[in-house]
mmCIF file of N, CA, C and O in Angstrom:
data_model
loop_
_atom_site.group_PDB
_atom_site.id
_atom_site.type_symbol
_atom_site.label_atom_id
_atom_site.label_comp_id
_atom_site.label_asym_id
_atom_site.label_seq_id
_atom_site.Cartn_x
_atom_site.Cartn_y
_atom_site.Cartn_z
ATOM 1 N N MET A 1 13.291 -10.227 -5.180
ATOM 2 C CA MET A 1 12.536 -11.336 -5.690
ATOM 3 C C MET A 1 11.286 -11.573 -4.846
ATOM 4 O O MET A 1 10.262 -11.976 -5.374
ATOM 5 N N ALA A 2 11.396 -11.330 -3.559
ATOM 6 C CA ALA A 2 10.238 -11.522 -2.687
ATOM 7 C C ALA A 2 9.125 -10.548 -3.057
ATOM 8 O O ALA A 2 7.941 -10.910 -3.043
ATOM 9 N N GLY A 3 9.490 -9.320 -3.417
ATOM 10 C CA GLY A 3 8.495 -8.345 -3.838
ATOM 11 C C GLY A 3 7.801 -8.758 -5.124
ATOM 12 O O GLY A 3 6.575 -8.632 -5.261
ATOM 13 N N ALA A 4 8.564 -9.265 -6.079
ATOM 14 C CA ALA A 4 7.977 -9.720 -7.337
ATOM 15 C C ALA A 4 7.066 -10.916 -7.110
ATOM 16 O O ALA A 4 5.979 -11.001 -7.681
ATOM 17 N N LEU A 5 7.502 -11.841 -6.251
ATOM 18 C CA LEU A 5 6.665 -12.991 -5.931
ATOM 19 C C LEU A 5 5.404 -12.558 -5.199
ATOM 20 O O LEU A 5 4.311 -13.064 -5.472
ATOM 21 N N GLY A 6 5.541 -11.600 -4.291
ATOM 22 C CA GLY A 6 4.368 -11.080 -3.593
ATOM 23 C C GLY A 6 3.378 -10.443 -4.549
ATOM 24 O O GLY A 6 2.160 -10.679 -4.445
ATOM 25 N N LEU A 7 3.864 -9.618 -5.475
ATOM 26 C CA LEU A 7 2.981 -9.022 -6.476
ATOM 27 C C LEU A 7 2.331 -10.085 -7.349
ATOM 28 O O LEU A 7 1.144 -10.009 -7.675
ATOM 29 N N PHE A 8 3.117 -11.084 -7.734
ATOM 30 C CA PHE A 8 2.616 -12.176 -8.560
ATOM 31 C C PHE A 8 1.448 -12.881 -7.869
ATOM 32 O O PHE A 8 0.366 -13.049 -8.445
ATOM 33 N N LEU A 9 1.655 -13.290 -6.620
ATOM 34 C CA LEU A 9 0.618 -14.016 -5.894
ATOM 35 C C LEU A 9 -0.592 -13.138 -5.582
ATOM 36 O O LEU A 9 -1.735 -13.599 -5.639
ATOM 37 N N TRP A 10 -0.345 -11.873 -5.255
ATOM 38 C CA TRP A 10 -1.439 -10.962 -4.930
ATOM 39 C C TRP A 10 -2.345 -10.767 -6.141
ATOM 40 O O TRP A 10 -3.566 -10.872 -6.034
ATOM 41 N N GLU A 11 -1.754 -10.461 -7.279
ATOM 42 C CA GLU A 11 -2.553 -10.245 -8.484
ATOM 43 C C GLU A 11 -3.224 -11.543 -8.952
ATOM 44 O O GLU A 11 -4.339 -11.520 -9.441
ATOM 45 N N LEU A 12 -2.558 -12.661 -8.792
ATOM 46 C CA LEU A 12 -3.146 -13.948 -9.161
ATOM 47 C C LEU A 12 -4.362 -14.244 -8.297
ATOM 48 O O LEU A 12 -5.407 -14.689 -8.805
ATOM 49 N N ASN A 13 -4.275 -13.966 -7.006
ATOM 50 C CA ASN A 13 -5.412 -14.173 -6.104
ATOM 51 C C ASN A 13 -6.548 -13.193 -6.357
ATOM 52 O O ASN A 13 -7.696 -13.495 -6.028
ATOM 53 N N ARG A 14 -6.241 -12.035 -6.918
ATOM 54 C CA ARG A 14 -7.282 -11.052 -7.245
ATOM 55 C C ARG A 14 -8.005 -11.410 -8.533
ATOM 56 O O ARG A 14 -8.971 -10.752 -8.900
ATOM 57 N N GLY A 15 -7.532 -12.445 -9.235
ATOM 58 C CA GLY A 15 -8.212 -12.902 -10.442
ATOM 59 C C GLY A 15 -7.658 -12.354 -11.734
ATOM 60 O O GLY A 15 -8.313 -12.450 -12.778
ATOM 61 N N ALA A 16 -6.467 -11.780 -11.709
ATOM 62 C CA ALA A 16 -5.865 -11.246 -12.937
ATOM 63 C C ALA A 16 -5.455 -12.392 -13.857
ATOM 64 O O ALA A 16 -5.182 -13.506 -13.403
ATOM 65 N N ARG A 17 -5.432 -12.117 -15.137
ATOM 66 C CA ARG A 17 -4.990 -13.119 -16.109
ATOM 67 C C ARG A 17 -3.520 -13.436 -15.887
ATOM 68 O O ARG A 17 -2.739 -12.594 -15.439
ATOM 69 N N ILE A 18 -3.119 -14.643 -16.233
ATOM 70 C CA ILE A 18 -1.743 -15.082 -15.995
ATOM 71 C C ILE A 18 -0.745 -14.249 -16.795
ATOM 72 O O ILE A 18 0.359 -13.976 -16.330
ATOM 73 N N GLU A 19 -1.118 -13.795 -17.992
ATOM 74 C CA GLU A 19 -0.227 -12.942 -18.785
ATOM 75 C C GLU A 19 0.030 -11.623 -18.072
ATOM 76 O O GLU A 19 1.152 -11.112 -18.053
ATOM 77 N N THR A 20 -1.019 -11.074 -17.479
ATOM 78 C CA THR A 20 -0.880 -9.819 -16.739
ATOM 79 C C THR A 20 0.001 -10.009 -15.512
ATOM 80 O O THR A 20 0.859 -9.177 -15.215
ATOM 81 N N VAL A 21 -0.184 -11.110 -14.820
ATOM 82 C CA VAL A 21 0.598 -11.393 -13.619
ATOM 83 C C VAL A 21 2.075 -11.579 -13.966
ATOM 84 O O VAL A 21 2.955 -11.067 -13.268
ATOM 85 N N HIS A 22 2.360 -12.267 -15.055
ATOM 86 C CA HIS A 22 3.752 -12.439 -15.492
ATOM 87 C C HIS A 22 4.387 -11.093 -15.828
ATOM 88 O O HIS A 22 5.537 -10.833 -15.473
ATOM 89 N N THR A 23 3.641 -10.255 -16.535
ATOM 90 C CA THR A 23 4.160 -8.941 -16.922
ATOM 91 C C THR A 23 4.464 -8.093 -15.696
ATOM 92 O O THR A 23 5.505 -7.425 -15.633
ATOM 93 N N ILE A 24 3.590 -8.115 -14.711
ATOM 94 C CA ILE A 24 3.816 -7.352 -13.481
ATOM 95 C C ILE A 24 5.074 -7.839 -12.771
ATOM 96 O O ILE A 24 5.905 -7.037 -12.329
ATOM 97 N N ALA A 25 5.244 -9.146 -12.677
ATOM 98 C CA ALA A 25 6.410 -9.704 -11.987
ATOM 99 C C ALA A 25 7.705 -9.352 -12.718
ATOM 100 O O ALA A 25 8.700 -8.968 -12.088
ATOM 101 N N VAL A 26 7.710 -9.455 -14.031
ATOM 102 C CA VAL A 26 8.919 -9.120 -14.800
ATOM 103 C C VAL A 26 9.245 -7.634 -14.650
ATOM 104 O O VAL A 26 10.412 -7.266 -14.445
ATOM 105 N N ASN A 27 8.250 -6.775 -14.741
ATOM 106 C CA ASN A 27 8.495 -5.337 -14.585
ATOM 107 C C ASN A 27 9.011 -5.013 -13.190
ATOM 108 O O ASN A 27 9.884 -4.150 -13.031
ATOM 109 N N ALA A 28 8.522 -5.693 -12.163
ATOM 110 C CA ALA A 28 9.006 -5.457 -10.796
ATOM 111 C C ALA A 28 10.466 -5.881 -10.664
ATOM 112 O O ALA A 28 11.271 -5.175 -10.031
ATOM 113 N N ILE A 29 10.834 -7.003 -11.268
ATOM 114 C CA ILE A 29 12.220 -7.474 -11.195
ATOM 115 C C ILE A 29 13.160 -6.512 -11.910
ATOM 116 O O ILE A 29 14.222 -6.157 -11.394
ATOM 117 N N VAL A 30 12.773 -6.050 -13.088
ATOM 118 C CA VAL A 30 13.632 -5.132 -13.849
ATOM 119 C C VAL A 30 13.768 -3.797 -13.127
ATOM 120 O O VAL A 30 14.865 -3.221 -13.070
ATOM 121 N N LEU A 31 12.686 -3.296 -12.542
ATOM 122 C CA LEU A 31 12.765 -2.048 -11.782
ATOM 123 C C LEU A 31 13.693 -2.204 -10.579
ATOM 124 O O LEU A 31 14.520 -1.323 -10.303
ATOM 125 N N ALA A 32 13.607 -3.331 -9.898
ATOM 126 C CA ALA A 32 14.503 -3.578 -8.769
ATOM 127 C C ALA A 32 15.952 -3.655 -9.222
ATOM 128 O O ALA A 32 16.857 -3.169 -8.529
ATOM 129 N N GLU A 33 16.199 -4.238 -10.374
ATOM 130 C CA GLU A 33 17.564 -4.315 -10.898
ATOM 131 C C GLU A 33 18.105 -2.935 -11.260
ATOM 132 O O GLU A 33 19.302 -2.679 -11.109
ATOM 133 N N MET A 34 17.253 -2.043 -11.734
ATOM 134 C CA MET A 34 17.707 -0.675 -12.022
ATOM 135 C C MET A 34 18.121 0.038 -10.739
ATOM 136 O O MET A 34 19.146 0.721 -10.706
ATOM 137 N N PHE A 35 17.340 -0.118 -9.673
ATOM 138 C CA PHE A 35 17.726 0.472 -8.389
ATOM 139 C C PHE A 35 19.001 -0.172 -7.856
ATOM 140 O O PHE A 35 19.853 0.493 -7.286
ATOM 141 N N TYR A 36 19.143 -1.465 -8.062
ATOM 142 C CA TYR A 36 20.348 -2.179 -7.640
ATOM 143 C C TYR A 36 21.576 -1.644 -8.380
ATOM 144 O O TYR A 36 22.648 -1.483 -7.787
ATOM 145 N N LEU A 37 21.421 -1.350 -9.657
ATOM 146 C CA LEU A 37 22.519 -0.796 -10.451
ATOM 147 C C LEU A 37 22.998 0.526 -9.881
ATOM 148 O O LEU A 37 24.204 0.768 -9.765
ATOM 149 N N VAL A 38 22.073 1.385 -9.482
ATOM 150 C CA VAL A 38 22.442 2.694 -8.938
ATOM 151 C C VAL A 38 23.004 2.553 -7.528
ATOM 152 O O VAL A 38 23.976 3.216 -7.168
ATOM 153 N N ASN A 39 22.435 1.672 -6.731
ATOM 154 C CA ASN A 39 22.782 1.587 -5.323
ATOM 155 C C ASN A 39 24.108 0.873 -5.063
ATOM 156 O O ASN A 39 24.807 1.202 -4.110
ATOM 157 N N ASN A 40 24.457 -0.090 -5.855
ATOM 158 C CA ASN A 40 25.656 -0.887 -5.584
ATOM 159 C C ASN A 40 26.839 -0.472 -6.437
ATOM 160 O O ASN A 40 27.430 -1.273 -7.142
ATOM 161 N N ARG A 41 27.215 0.748 -6.329
ATOM 162 C CA ARG A 41 28.376 1.252 -7.053
ATOM 163 C C ARG A 41 29.656 0.956 -6.302
ATOM 164 O O ARG A 41 30.713 0.811 -6.875
ATOM 165 N N HIS A 42 29.585 0.867 -4.967
ATOM 166 C CA HIS A 42 30.738 0.565 -4.129
ATOM 167 C C HIS A 42 30.379 -0.609 -3.229
ATOM 168 O O HIS A 42 29.279 -0.676 -2.700
ATOM 169 N N ILE A 43 31.303 -1.509 -3.024
ATOM 170 C CA ILE A 43 31.011 -2.706 -2.236
ATOM 171 C C ILE A 43 30.937 -2.384 -0.745
ATOM 172 O O ILE A 43 30.062 -2.873 -0.046
ATOM 173 N N ILE A 44 31.834 -1.541 -0.255
ATOM 174 C CA ILE A 44 31.918 -1.308 1.188
ATOM 175 C C ILE A 44 31.074 -0.112 1.623
ATOM 176 O O ILE A 44 30.309 -0.194 2.561
ATOM 177 N N ALA A 45 31.195 1.004 0.951
ATOM 178 C CA ALA A 45 30.517 2.229 1.373
ATOM 179 C C ALA A 45 29.192 2.395 0.631
ATOM 180 O O ALA A 45 29.080 2.024 -0.528
ATOM 181 N N PRO A 46 28.175 2.940 1.294
ATOM 182 C CA PRO A 46 26.921 3.206 0.591
ATOM 183 C C PRO A 46 27.100 4.337 -0.419
ATOM 184 O O PRO A 46 27.934 5.219 -0.250
ATOM 185 N N THR A 47 26.318 4.283 -1.476
ATOM 186 C CA THR A 47 26.405 5.298 -2.517
ATOM 187 C C THR A 47 25.156 6.163 -2.485
ATOM 188 O O THR A 47 24.057 5.647 -2.636
ATOM 189 N N PRO A 48 25.324 7.483 -2.291
ATOM 190 C CA PRO A 48 24.157 8.358 -2.378
ATOM 191 C C PRO A 48 23.588 8.325 -3.802
ATOM 192 O O PRO A 48 24.293 8.043 -4.766
ATOM 193 N N LEU A 49 22.318 8.601 -3.937
ATOM 194 C CA LEU A 49 21.643 8.488 -5.222
ATOM 195 C C LEU A 49 22.270 9.371 -6.290
ATOM 196 O O LEU A 49 22.485 8.933 -7.412
ATOM 197 N N ILE A 50 22.611 10.606 -5.956
ATOM 198 C CA ILE A 50 23.153 11.524 -6.963
ATOM 199 C C ILE A 50 24.497 11.033 -7.485
ATOM 200 O O ILE A 50 24.724 11.006 -8.694
ATOM 201 N N SER A 51 25.401 10.619 -6.601
ATOM 202 C CA SER A 51 26.697 10.144 -7.095
ATOM 203 C C SER A 51 26.556 8.801 -7.799
ATOM 204 O O SER A 51 27.355 8.472 -8.673
ATOM 205 N N GLY A 52 25.545 8.037 -7.456
ATOM 206 C CA GLY A 52 25.297 6.790 -8.173
ATOM 207 C C GLY A 52 24.873 7.032 -9.604
ATOM 208 O O GLY A 52 25.193 6.264 -10.502
ATOM 209 N N LEU A 53 24.148 8.112 -9.829
ATOM 210 C CA LEU A 53 23.706 8.446 -11.183
ATOM 211 C C LEU A 53 24.752 9.201 -11.980
ATOM 212 O O LEU A 53 24.842 9.052 -13.186
ATOM 213 N N THR A 54 25.550 10.023 -11.311
ATOM 214 C CA THR A 54 26.484 10.869 -12.043
ATOM 215 C C THR A 54 27.922 10.352 -12.013
ATOM 216 O O THR A 54 28.772 10.895 -12.694
ATOM 217 N N GLY A 55 28.204 9.321 -11.247
ATOM 218 C CA GLY A 55 29.566 8.811 -11.133
ATOM 219 C C GLY A 55 30.053 8.123 -12.399
ATOM 220 O O GLY A 55 31.235 8.091 -12.678
ATOM 221 N N ASN A 56 29.151 7.583 -13.174
ATOM 222 C CA ASN A 56 29.499 6.886 -14.404
ATOM 223 C C ASN A 56 28.449 7.262 -15.445
ATOM 224 O O ASN A 56 27.260 7.029 -15.247
ATOM 225 N N ARG A 57 28.882 7.815 -16.552
ATOM 226 C CA ARG A 57 27.924 8.322 -17.538
ATOM 227 C C ARG A 57 27.121 7.206 -18.200
ATOM 228 O O ARG A 57 26.051 7.442 -18.738
ATOM 229 N N TYR A 58 27.634 5.993 -18.159
ATOM 230 C CA TYR A 58 26.928 4.883 -18.789
ATOM 231 C C TYR A 58 25.745 4.383 -17.963
ATOM 232 O O TYR A 58 24.873 3.710 -18.494
ATOM 233 N N VAL A 59 25.714 4.715 -16.674
ATOM 234 C CA VAL A 59 24.616 4.269 -15.824
ATOM 235 C C VAL A 59 23.286 4.823 -16.328
ATOM 236 O O VAL A 59 22.303 4.094 -16.454
ATOM 237 N N LEU A 60 23.251 6.115 -16.634
ATOM 238 C CA LEU A 60 22.008 6.717 -17.128
ATOM 239 C C LEU A 60 21.613 6.148 -18.481
ATOM 240 O O LEU A 60 20.427 5.938 -18.749
ATOM 241 N N LEU A 61 22.593 5.862 -19.325
ATOM 242 C CA LEU A 61 22.290 5.266 -20.629
ATOM 243 C C LEU A 61 21.708 3.863 -20.487
ATOM 244 O O LEU A 61 20.746 3.499 -21.169
ATOM 245 N N VAL A 62 22.276 3.083 -19.579
ATOM 246 C CA VAL A 62 21.774 1.728 -19.359
ATOM 247 C C VAL A 62 20.374 1.758 -18.758
ATOM 248 O O VAL A 62 19.497 0.991 -19.161
ATOM 249 N N ILE A 63 20.133 2.653 -17.819
ATOM 250 C CA ILE A 63 18.800 2.767 -17.227
ATOM 251 C C ILE A 63 17.789 3.214 -18.277
ATOM 252 O O ILE A 63 16.676 2.682 -18.352
ATOM 253 N N ALA A 64 18.147 4.169 -19.117
ATOM 254 C CA ALA A 64 17.247 4.616 -20.184
ATOM 255 C C ALA A 64 16.966 3.475 -21.168
ATOM 256 O O ALA A 64 15.815 3.280 -21.589
ATOM 257 N N ALA A 65 17.990 2.706 -21.520
ATOM 258 C CA ALA A 65 17.787 1.569 -22.424
ATOM 259 C C ALA A 65 16.883 0.516 -21.787
ATOM 260 O O ALA A 65 15.993 -0.030 -22.455
ATOM 261 N N CYS A 66 17.085 0.241 -20.513
ATOM 262 C CA CYS A 66 16.222 -0.722 -19.811
ATOM 263 C C CYS A 66 14.783 -0.243 -19.771
ATOM 264 O O CYS A 66 13.853 -1.037 -19.957
ATOM 265 N N MET A 67 14.585 1.039 -19.532
ATOM 266 C CA MET A 67 13.224 1.576 -19.492
ATOM 267 C C MET A 67 12.552 1.466 -20.854
ATOM 268 O O MET A 67 11.379 1.071 -20.946
ATOM 269 N N LEU A 68 13.283 1.785 -21.911
ATOM 270 C CA LEU A 68 12.711 1.668 -23.257
ATOM 271 C C LEU A 68 12.379 0.219 -23.598
ATOM 272 O O LEU A 68 11.318 -0.066 -24.183
ATOM 273 N N LEU A 69 13.258 -0.691 -23.235
ATOM 274 C CA LEU A 69 12.991 -2.105 -23.489
ATOM 275 C C LEU A 69 11.804 -2.617 -22.673
ATOM 276 O O LEU A 69 11.009 -3.422 -23.157
ATOM 277 N N GLN A 70 11.661 -2.140 -21.447
ATOM 278 C CA GLN A 70 10.513 -2.551 -20.644
ATOM 279 C C GLN A 70 9.204 -1.996 -21.190
ATOM 280 O O GLN A 70 8.181 -2.679 -21.181
ATOM 281 N N ILE A 71 9.235 -0.776 -21.683
ATOM 282 C CA ILE A 71 8.041 -0.206 -22.313
ATOM 283 C C ILE A 71 7.685 -1.005 -23.557
ATOM 284 O O ILE A 71 6.517 -1.320 -23.803
ATOM 285 N N ALA A 72 8.691 -1.373 -24.338
ATOM 286 C CA ALA A 72 8.451 -2.197 -25.527
ATOM 287 C C ALA A 72 7.915 -3.561 -25.132
ATOM 288 O O ALA A 72 6.960 -4.066 -25.731
ATOM 289 N N TYR A 73 8.496 -4.183 -24.115
ATOM 290 C CA TYR A 73 8.048 -5.487 -23.638
ATOM 291 C C TYR A 73 6.593 -5.452 -23.195
ATOM 292 O O TYR A 73 5.823 -6.369 -23.456
ATOM 293 N N THR A 74 6.211 -4.359 -22.552
ATOM 294 C CA THR A 74 4.869 -4.267 -22.003
ATOM 295 C C THR A 74 3.834 -3.839 -23.033
ATOM 296 O O THR A 74 2.714 -4.347 -23.020
ATOM 297 N N HIS A 75 4.173 -2.947 -23.957
ATOM 298 C CA HIS A 75 3.152 -2.314 -24.786
ATOM 299 C C HIS A 75 3.179 -2.656 -26.272
ATOM 300 O O HIS A 75 2.158 -2.470 -26.944
ATOM 301 N N LEU A 76 4.294 -3.108 -26.821
ATOM 302 C CA LEU A 76 4.323 -3.397 -28.258
ATOM 303 C C LEU A 76 3.674 -4.752 -28.552
ATOM 304 O O LEU A 76 4.022 -5.751 -27.932
ATOM 305 N N PRO A 77 2.740 -4.784 -29.509
ATOM 306 C CA PRO A 77 2.061 -6.052 -29.822
ATOM 307 C C PRO A 77 3.018 -7.168 -30.255
ATOM 308 O O PRO A 77 2.799 -8.336 -29.909
ATOM 309 N N ALA A 78 4.078 -6.843 -30.986
ATOM 310 C CA ALA A 78 5.026 -7.874 -31.406
ATOM 311 C C ALA A 78 5.720 -8.495 -30.199
ATOM 312 O O ALA A 78 5.895 -9.723 -30.135
ATOM 313 N N MET A 79 6.124 -7.676 -29.247
ATOM 314 C CA MET A 79 6.774 -8.194 -28.038
ATOM 315 C C MET A 79 5.785 -8.973 -27.178
ATOM 316 O O MET A 79 6.141 -9.981 -26.568
ATOM 317 N N GLN A 80 4.537 -8.512 -27.155
ATOM 318 C CA GLN A 80 3.521 -9.241 -26.398
ATOM 319 C C GLN A 80 3.295 -10.623 -26.983
ATOM 320 O O GLN A 80 3.083 -11.589 -26.254
ATOM 321 N N ALA A 81 3.358 -10.730 -28.309
ATOM 322 C CA ALA A 81 3.187 -12.034 -28.956
ATOM 323 C C ALA A 81 4.376 -12.948 -28.678
ATOM 324 O O ALA A 81 4.202 -14.150 -28.436
ATOM 325 N N ILE A 82 5.585 -12.388 -28.658
ATOM 326 C CA ILE A 82 6.777 -13.197 -28.431
ATOM 327 C C ILE A 82 6.837 -13.689 -26.980
ATOM 328 O O ILE A 82 7.094 -14.864 -26.728
ATOM 329 N N PHE A 83 6.614 -12.778 -26.047
ATOM 330 C CA PHE A 83 6.795 -13.096 -24.621
ATOM 331 C C PHE A 83 5.503 -13.436 -23.897
ATOM 332 O O PHE A 83 5.520 -13.676 -22.688
ATOM 333 N N ASP A 84 4.377 -13.409 -24.592
ATOM 334 C CA ASP A 84 3.076 -13.686 -23.993
ATOM 335 C C ASP A 84 2.809 -12.742 -22.814
ATOM 336 O O ASP A 84 2.399 -13.156 -21.741
ATOM 337 N N SER A 85 3.089 -11.464 -23.042
ATOM 338 C CA SER A 85 2.862 -10.440 -22.026
ATOM 339 C C SER A 85 1.651 -9.607 -22.423
ATOM 340 O O SER A 85 1.088 -9.780 -23.501
ATOM 341 N N THR A 86 1.267 -8.725 -21.550
ATOM 342 C CA THR A 86 0.119 -7.857 -21.807
ATOM 343 C C THR A 86 0.355 -6.508 -21.139
ATOM 344 O O THR A 86 1.168 -6.397 -20.233
ATOM 345 N N ASP A 87 -0.363 -5.498 -21.630
ATOM 346 C CA ASP A 87 -0.215 -4.190 -20.988
ATOM 347 C C ASP A 87 -1.328 -3.933 -20.012
ATOM 348 O O ASP A 87 -2.191 -4.719 -19.797
#
């Protein structure tokens, strides 16, 4: 969350439009959640990246679905109108 807030404030101070700043922050949060999904497969032991991706076949499907939804959120005009986002 600190990274998303940092990006939000940095882009806002650079003069970016508020829609652009919101889109950047949301994309940063979703990307961090995808890494969190892969990394936190075990509570006690760390999970190497390869076993995090191949240990459960649904992980790759969920990451692919999240990526497609984020692309739609960022680039489709209908989604931009609903969420007030921009590409």
